[in-house]
């Protein structure tokens, strides 16, 4: 229920001031509530964006670790292959020397 408060105008008549004021207050509250809902929606969006960025950061860190591990593996493999190559060169030299020796006999 709504109570109207009347005041006299300059001519002695009555008009309702309070209902107009209350309508304005009610509209202002609705507008404030709409703004508050909008700000809450923006806050939820920002929180979701922050979660996404944190997840992306974790993914990038994991990917970086994976790439570092892969790089270490490739370096180790390269060292292993170089060692095998040295072994094969040594074996080839040995076979050449053995072949020369056998030809001399």
mmCIF file of C-alpha atoms in Angstrom:
data_model
loop_
_atom_site.group_PDB
_atom_site.id
_atom_site.type_symbol
_atom_site.label_atom_id
_atom_site.label_comp_id
_atom_site.label_asym_id
_atom_site.label_seq_id
_atom_site.Cartn_x
_atom_site.Cartn_y
_atom_site.Cartn_z
ATOM 1 C CA UNK A 1 0.000 0.000 0.000
ATOM 2 C CA UNK A 2 1.112 3.495 -0.795
ATOM 3 C CA UNK A 3 0.484 6.610 1.321
ATOM 4 C CA UNK A 4 0.144 9.943 -0.457
ATOM 5 C CA UNK A 5 1.215 13.149 1.222
ATOM 6 C CA UNK A 6 -0.330 16.317 -0.166
ATOM 7 C CA UNK A 7 0.823 19.901 -0.025
ATOM 8 C CA UNK A 8 -1.027 23.082 -0.914
ATOM 9 C CA UNK A 9 -0.087 24.864 -4.088
ATOM 10 C CA UNK A 10 -0.064 28.642 -4.525
ATOM 11 C CA UNK A 11 -3.790 28.640 -5.327
ATOM 12 C CA UNK A 12 -4.822 26.620 -2.300
ATOM 13 C CA UNK A 13 -5.298 23.334 -4.175
ATOM 14 C CA UNK A 14 -3.784 20.018 -3.272
ATOM 15 C CA UNK A 15 -1.401 17.945 -5.341
ATOM 16 C CA UNK A 16 0.604 14.839 -4.600
ATOM 17 C CA UNK A 17 4.308 15.428 -4.169
ATOM 18 C CA UNK A 18 5.229 12.252 -2.322
ATOM 19 C CA UNK A 19 4.038 9.790 -5.015
ATOM 20 C CA UNK A 20 6.204 11.493 -7.655
ATOM 21 C CA UNK A 21 9.155 11.493 -5.281
ATOM 22 C CA UNK A 22 8.615 7.824 -4.386
ATOM 23 C CA UNK A 23 8.391 6.882 -8.067
ATOM 24 C CA UNK A 24 11.688 8.658 -8.660
ATOM 25 C CA UNK A 25 13.276 6.884 -5.679
ATOM 26 C CA UNK A 26 11.915 3.521 -6.863
ATOM 27 C CA UNK A 27 13.263 4.095 -10.401
ATOM 28 C CA UNK A 28 16.601 5.139 -8.935
ATOM 29 C CA UNK A 29 16.720 1.938 -6.863
ATOM 30 C CA UNK A 30 15.848 -0.171 -9.923
ATOM 31 C CA UNK A 31 18.623 1.577 -11.851
ATOM 32 C CA UNK A 32 21.055 1.028 -8.963
ATOM 33 C CA UNK A 33 20.082 -2.649 -8.785
ATOM 34 C CA UNK A 34 20.590 -2.996 -12.536
ATOM 35 C CA UNK A 35 24.025 -1.409 -12.247
ATOM 36 C CA UNK A 36 24.858 -3.695 -9.318
ATOM 37 C CA UNK A 37 23.800 -6.770 -11.336
ATOM 38 C CA UNK A 38 25.905 -5.538 -14.252
ATOM 39 C CA UNK A 39 28.937 -5.035 -12.004
ATOM 40 C CA UNK A 40 28.445 -8.497 -10.491
ATOM 41 C CA UNK A 41 28.323 -9.962 -13.998
ATOM 42 C CA UNK A 42 31.544 -8.135 -14.884
ATOM 43 C CA UNK A 43 33.145 -9.444 -11.675
ATOM 44 C CA UNK A 44 32.128 -13.020 -12.563
ATOM 45 C CA UNK A 45 33.545 -12.513 -16.054
ATOM 46 C CA UNK A 46 36.819 -11.185 -14.633
ATOM 47 C CA UNK A 47 37.055 -14.118 -12.205
ATOM 48 C CA UNK A 48 36.439 -16.561 -15.043
ATOM 49 C CA UNK A 49 39.042 -14.781 -17.158
ATOM 50 C CA UNK A 50 41.517 -14.952 -14.269
ATOM 51 C CA UNK A 51 40.888 -18.705 -13.899
ATOM 52 C CA UNK A 52 41.418 -19.116 -17.644
ATOM 53 C CA UNK A 53 44.672 -17.141 -17.502
ATOM 54 C CA UNK A 54 45.896 -19.193 -14.528
ATOM 55 C CA UNK A 55 45.078 -22.422 -16.364
ATOM 56 C CA UNK A 56 46.827 -21.116 -19.473
ATOM 57 C CA UNK A 57 49.856 -20.176 -17.377
ATOM 58 C CA UNK A 58 49.964 -23.673 -15.852
ATOM 59 C CA UNK A 59 49.674 -25.187 -19.337
ATOM 60 C CA UNK A 60 52.523 -23.014 -20.622
ATOM 61 C CA UNK A 61 54.695 -23.945 -17.628
ATOM 62 C CA UNK A 62 54.002 -27.643 -18.200
ATOM 63 C CA UNK A 63 54.746 -27.238 -21.904
ATOM 64 C CA UNK A 64 57.989 -25.439 -21.059
ATOM 65 C CA UNK A 65 59.004 -28.281 -18.720
ATOM 66 C CA UNK A 66 58.146 -30.812 -21.426
ATOM 67 C CA UNK A 67 60.236 -28.917 -23.993
ATOM 68 C CA UNK A 68 63.161 -28.703 -21.568
ATOM 69 C CA UNK A 69 62.957 -32.438 -20.903
ATOM 70 C CA UNK A 70 62.741 -33.120 -24.644
ATOM 71 C CA UNK A 71 65.761 -30.894 -25.226
ATOM 72 C CA UNK A 72 67.735 -32.790 -22.560
ATOM 73 C CA UNK A 73 66.693 -36.091 -24.155
ATOM 74 C CA UNK A 74 67.800 -34.893 -27.592
ATOM 75 C CA UNK A 75 71.131 -33.702 -26.199
ATOM 76 C CA UNK A 76 71.690 -37.054 -24.502
ATOM 77 C CA UNK A 77 70.734 -38.866 -27.697
ATOM 78 C CA UNK A 78 73.136 -36.686 -29.673
ATOM 79 C CA UNK A 79 75.943 -37.489 -27.230
ATOM 80 C CA UNK A 80 75.098 -41.191 -27.495
ATOM 81 C CA UNK A 81 75.158 -41.054 -31.298
ATOM 82 C CA UNK A 82 78.477 -39.196 -31.250
ATOM 83 C CA UNK A 83 79.903 -41.878 -28.969
ATOM 84 C CA UNK A 84 78.687 -44.583 -31.345
ATOM 85 C CA UNK A 85 80.216 -42.694 -34.262
ATOM 86 C CA UNK A 86 83.553 -42.485 -32.438
ATOM 87 C CA UNK A 87 83.318 -46.207 -31.689
ATOM 88 C CA UNK A 88 82.617 -46.980 -35.351
ATOM 89 C CA UNK A 89 85.526 -44.796 -36.478
ATOM 90 C CA UNK A 90 87.821 -46.542 -34.036
ATOM 91 C CA UNK A 91 86.540 -49.917 -35.225
ATOM 92 C CA UNK A 92 87.093 -48.898 -38.844
ATOM 93 C CA UNK A 93 90.665 -47.834 -38.069
ATOM 94 C CA UNK A 94 91.249 -51.130 -36.290
ATOM 95 C CA UNK A 95 89.885 -53.068 -39.269
ATOM 96 C CA UNK A 96 92.122 -51.090 -41.643
ATOM 97 C CA UNK A 97 95.179 -51.798 -39.525
ATOM 98 C CA UNK A 98 94.217 -55.456 -39.271
ATOM 99 C CA UNK A 99 93.730 -55.639 -43.028
ATOM 100 C CA UNK A 100 97.175 -54.095 -43.650
ATOM 101 C CA UNK A 101 98.768 -56.466 -41.223
ATOM 102 C CA UNK A 102 97.120 -59.447 -42.877
ATOM 103 C CA UNK A 103 98.294 -58.277 -46.297
ATOM 104 C CA UNK A 104 101.845 -58.061 -45.014
ATOM 105 C CA UNK A 105 101.854 -61.602 -43.764
#
